[in-house]
Each structure stands twice: as structure tokens, then as C-alpha cells.
GROMACS .gro file of C-alpha atoms in nm:
model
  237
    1UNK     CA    1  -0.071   0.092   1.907
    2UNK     CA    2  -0.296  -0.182   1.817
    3UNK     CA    3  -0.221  -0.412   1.513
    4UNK     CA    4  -0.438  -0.387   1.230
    5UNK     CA    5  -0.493  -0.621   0.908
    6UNK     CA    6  -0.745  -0.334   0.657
    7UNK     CA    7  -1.028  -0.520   0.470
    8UNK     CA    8  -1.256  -0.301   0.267
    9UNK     CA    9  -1.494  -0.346   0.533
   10UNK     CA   10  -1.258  -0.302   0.825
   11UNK     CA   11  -1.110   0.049   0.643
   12UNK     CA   12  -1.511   0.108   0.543
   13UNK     CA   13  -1.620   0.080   0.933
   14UNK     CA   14  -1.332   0.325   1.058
   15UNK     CA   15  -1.383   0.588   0.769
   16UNK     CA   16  -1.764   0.585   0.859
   17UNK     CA   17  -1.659   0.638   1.268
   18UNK     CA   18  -1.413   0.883   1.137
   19UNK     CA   19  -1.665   1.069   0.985
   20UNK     CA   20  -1.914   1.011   1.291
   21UNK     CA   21  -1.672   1.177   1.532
   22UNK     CA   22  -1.576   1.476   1.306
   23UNK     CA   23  -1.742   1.548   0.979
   24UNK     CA   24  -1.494   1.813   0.890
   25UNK     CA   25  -1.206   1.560   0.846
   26UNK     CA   26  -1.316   1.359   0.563
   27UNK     CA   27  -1.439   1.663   0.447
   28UNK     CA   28  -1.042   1.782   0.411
   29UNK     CA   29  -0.879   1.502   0.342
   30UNK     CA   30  -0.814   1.242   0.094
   31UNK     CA   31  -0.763   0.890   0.106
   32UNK     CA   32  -0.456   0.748  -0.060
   33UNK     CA   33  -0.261   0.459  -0.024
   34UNK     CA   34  -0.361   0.096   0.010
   35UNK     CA   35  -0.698   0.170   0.139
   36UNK     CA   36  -0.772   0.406  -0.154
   37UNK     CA   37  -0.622   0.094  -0.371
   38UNK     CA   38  -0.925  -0.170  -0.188
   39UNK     CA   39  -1.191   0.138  -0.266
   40UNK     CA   40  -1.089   0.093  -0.662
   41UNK     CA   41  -1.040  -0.268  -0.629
   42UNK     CA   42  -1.445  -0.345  -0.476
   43UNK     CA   43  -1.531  -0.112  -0.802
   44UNK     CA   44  -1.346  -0.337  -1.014
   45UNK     CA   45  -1.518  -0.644  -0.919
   46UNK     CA   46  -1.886  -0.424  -0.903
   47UNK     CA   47  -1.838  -0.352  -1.249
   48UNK     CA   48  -1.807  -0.739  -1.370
   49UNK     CA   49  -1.622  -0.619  -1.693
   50UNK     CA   50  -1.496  -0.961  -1.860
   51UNK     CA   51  -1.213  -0.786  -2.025
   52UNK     CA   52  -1.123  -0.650  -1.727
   53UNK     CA   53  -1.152  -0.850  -1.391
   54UNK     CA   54  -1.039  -0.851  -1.050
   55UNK     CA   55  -0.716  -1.112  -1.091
   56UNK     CA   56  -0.714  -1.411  -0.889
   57UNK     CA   57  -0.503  -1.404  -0.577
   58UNK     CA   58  -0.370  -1.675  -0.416
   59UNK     CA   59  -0.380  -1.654  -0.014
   60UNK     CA   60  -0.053  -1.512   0.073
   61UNK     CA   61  -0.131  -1.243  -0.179
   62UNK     CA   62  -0.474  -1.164  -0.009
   63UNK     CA   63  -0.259  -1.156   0.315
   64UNK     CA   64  -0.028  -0.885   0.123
   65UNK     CA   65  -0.315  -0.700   0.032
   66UNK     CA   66  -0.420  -0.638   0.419
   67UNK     CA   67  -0.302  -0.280   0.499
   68UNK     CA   68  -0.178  -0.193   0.868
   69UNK     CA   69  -0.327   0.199   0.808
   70UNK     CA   70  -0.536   0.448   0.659
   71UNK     CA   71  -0.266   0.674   0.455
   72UNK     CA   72  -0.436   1.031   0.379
   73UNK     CA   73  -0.295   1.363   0.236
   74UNK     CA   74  -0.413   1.732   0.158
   75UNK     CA   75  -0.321   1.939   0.436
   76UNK     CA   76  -0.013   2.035   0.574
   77UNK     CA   77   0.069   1.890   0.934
   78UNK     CA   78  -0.057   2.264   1.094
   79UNK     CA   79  -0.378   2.188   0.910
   80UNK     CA   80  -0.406   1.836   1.003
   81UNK     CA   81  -0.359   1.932   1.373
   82UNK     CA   82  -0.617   2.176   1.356
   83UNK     CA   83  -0.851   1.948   1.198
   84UNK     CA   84  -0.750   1.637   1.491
   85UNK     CA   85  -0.791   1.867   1.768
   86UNK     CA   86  -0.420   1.788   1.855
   87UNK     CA   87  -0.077   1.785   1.714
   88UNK     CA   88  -0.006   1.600   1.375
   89UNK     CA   89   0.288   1.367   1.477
   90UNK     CA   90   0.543   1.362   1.193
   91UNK     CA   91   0.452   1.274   0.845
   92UNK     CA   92   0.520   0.940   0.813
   93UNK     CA   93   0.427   0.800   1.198
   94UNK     CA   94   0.116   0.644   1.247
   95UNK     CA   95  -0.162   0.777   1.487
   96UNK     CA   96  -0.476   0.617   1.650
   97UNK     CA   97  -0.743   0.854   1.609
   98UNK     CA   98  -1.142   0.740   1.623
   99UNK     CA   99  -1.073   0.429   1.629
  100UNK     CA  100  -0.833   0.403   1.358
  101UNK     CA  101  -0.473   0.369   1.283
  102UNK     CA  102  -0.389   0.671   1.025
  103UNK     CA  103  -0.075   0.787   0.835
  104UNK     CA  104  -0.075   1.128   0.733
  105UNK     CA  105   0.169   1.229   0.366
  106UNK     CA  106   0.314   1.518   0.257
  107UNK     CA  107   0.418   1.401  -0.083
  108UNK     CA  108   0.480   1.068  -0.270
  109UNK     CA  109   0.755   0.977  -0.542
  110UNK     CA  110   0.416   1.122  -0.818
  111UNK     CA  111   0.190   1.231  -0.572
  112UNK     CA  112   0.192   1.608  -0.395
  113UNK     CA  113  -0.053   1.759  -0.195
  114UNK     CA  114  -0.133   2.048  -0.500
  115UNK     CA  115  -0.201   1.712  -0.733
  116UNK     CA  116  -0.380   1.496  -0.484
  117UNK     CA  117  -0.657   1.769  -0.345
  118UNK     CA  118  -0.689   1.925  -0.804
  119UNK     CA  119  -0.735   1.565  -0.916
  120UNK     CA  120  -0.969   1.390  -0.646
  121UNK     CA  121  -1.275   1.279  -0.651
  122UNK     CA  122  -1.590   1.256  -0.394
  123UNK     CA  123  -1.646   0.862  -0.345
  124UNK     CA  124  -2.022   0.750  -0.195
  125UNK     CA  125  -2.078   0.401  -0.005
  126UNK     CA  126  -2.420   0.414   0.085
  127UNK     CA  127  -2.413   0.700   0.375
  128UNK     CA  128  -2.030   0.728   0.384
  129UNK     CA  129  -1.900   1.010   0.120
  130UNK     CA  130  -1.533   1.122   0.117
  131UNK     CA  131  -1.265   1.247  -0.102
  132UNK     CA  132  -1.001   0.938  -0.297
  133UNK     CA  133  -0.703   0.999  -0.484
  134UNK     CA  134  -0.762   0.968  -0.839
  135UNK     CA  135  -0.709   0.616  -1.008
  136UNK     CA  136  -0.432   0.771  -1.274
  137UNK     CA  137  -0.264   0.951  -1.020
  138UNK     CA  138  -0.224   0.661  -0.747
  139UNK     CA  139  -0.160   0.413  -1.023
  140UNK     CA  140   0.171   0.617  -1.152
  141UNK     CA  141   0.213   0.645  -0.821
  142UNK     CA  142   0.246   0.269  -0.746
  143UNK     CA  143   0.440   0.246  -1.111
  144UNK     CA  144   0.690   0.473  -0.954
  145UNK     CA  145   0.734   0.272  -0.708
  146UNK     CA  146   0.789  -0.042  -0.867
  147UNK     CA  147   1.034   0.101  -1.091
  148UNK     CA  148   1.244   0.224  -0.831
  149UNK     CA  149   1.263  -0.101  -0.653
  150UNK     CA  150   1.068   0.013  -0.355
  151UNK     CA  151   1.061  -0.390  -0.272
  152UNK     CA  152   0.717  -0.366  -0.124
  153UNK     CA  153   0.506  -0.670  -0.222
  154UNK     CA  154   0.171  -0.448  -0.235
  155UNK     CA  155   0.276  -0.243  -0.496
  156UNK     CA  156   0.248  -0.423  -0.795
  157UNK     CA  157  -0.058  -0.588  -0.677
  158UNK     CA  158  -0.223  -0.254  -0.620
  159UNK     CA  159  -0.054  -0.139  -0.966
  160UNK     CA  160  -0.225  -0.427  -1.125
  161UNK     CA  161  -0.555  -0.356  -0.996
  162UNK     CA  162  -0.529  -0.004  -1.093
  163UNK     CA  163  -0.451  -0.057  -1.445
  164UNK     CA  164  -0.727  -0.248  -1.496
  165UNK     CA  165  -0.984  -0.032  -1.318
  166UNK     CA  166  -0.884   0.240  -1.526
  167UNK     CA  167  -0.896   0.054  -1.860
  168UNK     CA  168  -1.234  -0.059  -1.755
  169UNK     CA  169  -1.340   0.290  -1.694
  170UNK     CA  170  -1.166   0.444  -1.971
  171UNK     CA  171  -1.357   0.210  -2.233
  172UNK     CA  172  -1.691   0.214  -2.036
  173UNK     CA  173  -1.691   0.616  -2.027
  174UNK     CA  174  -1.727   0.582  -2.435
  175UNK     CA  175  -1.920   0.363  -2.492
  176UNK     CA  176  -2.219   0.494  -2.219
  177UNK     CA  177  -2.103   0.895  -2.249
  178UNK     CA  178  -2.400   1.076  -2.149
  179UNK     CA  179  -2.153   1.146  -1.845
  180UNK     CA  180  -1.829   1.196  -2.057
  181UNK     CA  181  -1.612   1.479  -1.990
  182UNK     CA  182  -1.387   1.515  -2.258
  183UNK     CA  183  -1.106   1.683  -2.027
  184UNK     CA  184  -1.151   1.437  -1.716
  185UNK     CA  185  -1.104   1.169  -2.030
  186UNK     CA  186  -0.814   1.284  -2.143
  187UNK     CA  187  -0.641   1.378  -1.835
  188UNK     CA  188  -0.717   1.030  -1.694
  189UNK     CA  189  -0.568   0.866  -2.029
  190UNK     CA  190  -0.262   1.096  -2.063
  191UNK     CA  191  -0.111   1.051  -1.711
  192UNK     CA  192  -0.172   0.664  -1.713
  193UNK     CA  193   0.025   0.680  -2.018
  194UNK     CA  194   0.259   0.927  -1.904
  195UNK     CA  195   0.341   0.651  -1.594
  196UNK     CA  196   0.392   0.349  -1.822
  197UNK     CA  197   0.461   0.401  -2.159
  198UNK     CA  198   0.325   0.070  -2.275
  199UNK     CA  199  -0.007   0.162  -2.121
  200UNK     CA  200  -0.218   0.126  -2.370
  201UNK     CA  201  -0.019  -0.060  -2.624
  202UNK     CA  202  -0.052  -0.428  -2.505
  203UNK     CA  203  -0.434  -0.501  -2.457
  204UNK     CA  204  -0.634  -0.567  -2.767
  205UNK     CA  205  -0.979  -0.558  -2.641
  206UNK     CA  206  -0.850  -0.231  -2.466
  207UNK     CA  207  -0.741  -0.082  -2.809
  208UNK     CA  208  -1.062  -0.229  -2.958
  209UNK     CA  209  -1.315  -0.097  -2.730
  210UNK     CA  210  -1.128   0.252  -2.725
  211UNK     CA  211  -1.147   0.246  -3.110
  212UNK     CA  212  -1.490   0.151  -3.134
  213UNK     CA  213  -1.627   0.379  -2.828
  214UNK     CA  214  -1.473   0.679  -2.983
  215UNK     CA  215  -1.576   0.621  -3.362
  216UNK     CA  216  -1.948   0.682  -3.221
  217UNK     CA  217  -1.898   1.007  -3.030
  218UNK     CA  218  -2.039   1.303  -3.082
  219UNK     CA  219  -1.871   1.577  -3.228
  220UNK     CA  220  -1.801   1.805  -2.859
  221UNK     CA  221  -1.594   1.479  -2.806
  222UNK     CA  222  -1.374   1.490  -3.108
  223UNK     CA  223  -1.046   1.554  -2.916
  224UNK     CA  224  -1.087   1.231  -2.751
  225UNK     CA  225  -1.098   1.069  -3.105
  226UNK     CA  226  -0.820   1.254  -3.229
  227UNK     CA  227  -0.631   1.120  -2.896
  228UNK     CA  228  -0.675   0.750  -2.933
  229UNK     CA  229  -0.599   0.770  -3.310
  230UNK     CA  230  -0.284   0.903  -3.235
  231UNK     CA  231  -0.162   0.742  -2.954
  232UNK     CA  232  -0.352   0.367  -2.913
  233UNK     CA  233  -0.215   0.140  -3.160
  234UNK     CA  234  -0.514  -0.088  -3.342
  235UNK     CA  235  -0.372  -0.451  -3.186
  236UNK     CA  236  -0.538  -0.775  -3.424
  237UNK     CA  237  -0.750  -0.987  -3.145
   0.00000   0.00000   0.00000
């Protein structure tokens, strides 16, 4: 099995062939894992947010964030198989398929297949559309593993990342809401803060631009408000 070192372009190229070869698979599936963890990290640094920017690596951390596979979930290994055209190998061993190295998972130390396929959303790159794991979820995900000493060198990286993307997104979704859905907010908030406890208590622009994004709501919002009064402290910049 061939070696591979996962860019965002390299993972971009073999997701698009993927998807060239059989439609219905990225049409099934969602991308987790480190790959889903470069998707969120390219958003990061799209959206330019000073309070929230990509952090600086140095190059043996750019070498840690290579990934060696593309790690998806959703389907059992029956449905995988039928989707391959050939028998899923166990969950956990790699296979080359298009092109491609991929890891297929039944269930993480947060993430199962139930949570992955209720809470994931349908990412575009130009032509390319498939389904990602959902920032919260992957990022308590990654906390979980960090906590329990996995001793992988990715995962705080990627649990870094994460945090911030979802700050950023958090605080950008109130302050331009024509989009805002008050249940996708919440759900996004609570289970970040469900993962790390200090989640939202040790960033005061964070606690600032919550504060100030939810003060101008409208009224449909007003559980959102009630939310961040209660549970984001006000930190002095």
C-alpha cells in the first residue's frame, strides 16, 4: 500500500476522483478524521477572523499535520461493501480504493455512526460536494482524546484548530444572522461546551462578541440570548 503524506489539496484531488469513479459514495459517507480537521482548518484561514486565526506552526508540526488516510464513517461495513463494490476489510485497516488510501469507523471515543450521519453537514469546493463531520462533534472528539492520553501528536493540533473555527463561527453566525438557526446555534455551543468545560470561559473577545451579537437579535432568537447570559461569563478585555 502506497505511503501517503494528506495536504488539503492532496485529500481534495482524491475526494474529487472518489467522487468521479462513484458518485454514490460521497453521497453516503462522511468524512471524519484528520482530513475533515484540514477541511475546517482552510475555512479558518478563508475567514481571516483576527480574533481567531490559523496558529502558527512550526515545520515539524506541519509534518504532524500530514495525514496517511482518508478516515470516513456512516455505514456499517455490509453497507460500505455494497457501496465499494467489494468487501469492507475490518474497521480500522486501511484500503486503496480510487486512488486513495481510506479508513473506514464504526465509532469513536464521542463519535457514533447515529451522531456522525444526524449532525453532518454538506461541504462545497467548487465542483466537489460531500458530507463532513460536524466541527462540535469532531472537536469533543479530539478533546476526548487528549484527555485520555491517546499520545497522538495530531490531536491537540487538530483540537486547537477546531476550537477556534468554531468560536469564529459561533460569533460570526450573530453578528451576520440572516442565516441563523437558533437550534443549529445552540446545539453547536452546548456540545463544545459539553467537551471542555472551560470552553467558553477563557477568551474575552469570544465572550465579547457573543455578548454583543446576541444583544441585537431578533426576538425568534431569544433562546440564544438567554443561553449566553447564562452560561458565557462577561471576561474584562
Amino acid at each position: 500500500m502506497v505511503d501517503r503524506n494528506y495536504n488539503w489539496d492532496t485529500i481534495r484531488d482524491d475526494l474529487e476522483r472518489i467522487g468521479t469513479q462513484n458518485p454514490d459514495f460521497l453521497a453516503n459517507m462522511v468524512l471524519v478524521g484528520g482530513a475533515a480537521c484540514w477541511y475546517y482548518r482552510l475555512a479558518l484561514s478563508k475567514a481571516n477572523d483576527p480574533d481567531f486565526p490559523v496558529p502558527v506552526y512550526t515545520p515539524n508540526q506541519e509534518r504532524v499535520w500530514l495525514s496517511k488516510d482518508l478516515d470516513f464513517m456512516g455505514e456499517s461495513s455490509e453497507e460500505v461493501g455494497q457501496l465499494i463494490g467489494q468487501p469492507c476489510p475490518p474497521m480500522g485497516s486501511l484500503l486503496e480504493y480510487a486512488g486513495a488510501t481510506l479508513d473506514f469507523i464504526e465509532d469513536g471515543l464521542k463519535m457514533t455512526r447515529q451522531a456522525v450521519n444526524h449532525t453532518a453537514r454538506k461541504a462545497q469546493v467548487g465542483d466537489l460536494a460531500f458530507y463532513i463531520v460536524s466541527p462540535s462533534l469532531l472537536f469533543a472528539e479530539k478533546q476526548a482524546c487528549v484527555l485520555q492520553k491517546k499520545n497522538r501528536p495530531q490531536d491537540p493540533l487538530h483540537r486547537e484548530v477546531l476550537a477556534r473555527f468554531i468560536r469564529m463561527e459561533l460569533c460570526r453566525s450573530l453578528e451576520l444572522p440572516e442565516d441563523l438557526d437558533t437550534k443549529e446555534w445552540l446545539n453547536e455551543a452546548k456540545e463544545s461546551k459539553t467537551a471542555d468545560i472551560h470552553f467558553f470561559a477563557q477568551d474575552a473577545a469570544l465572550s465579547r462578541r457573543l455578548h454583543t451579537g446576541a444583544a441585537g437579535l431578533a426576538p425568534e432568537h431569544r433562546a440564544i440570548l438567554h443561553w449566553i447570559r447564562h452560561h458565557v461569563a462577561q471576561i474584562p478585555s
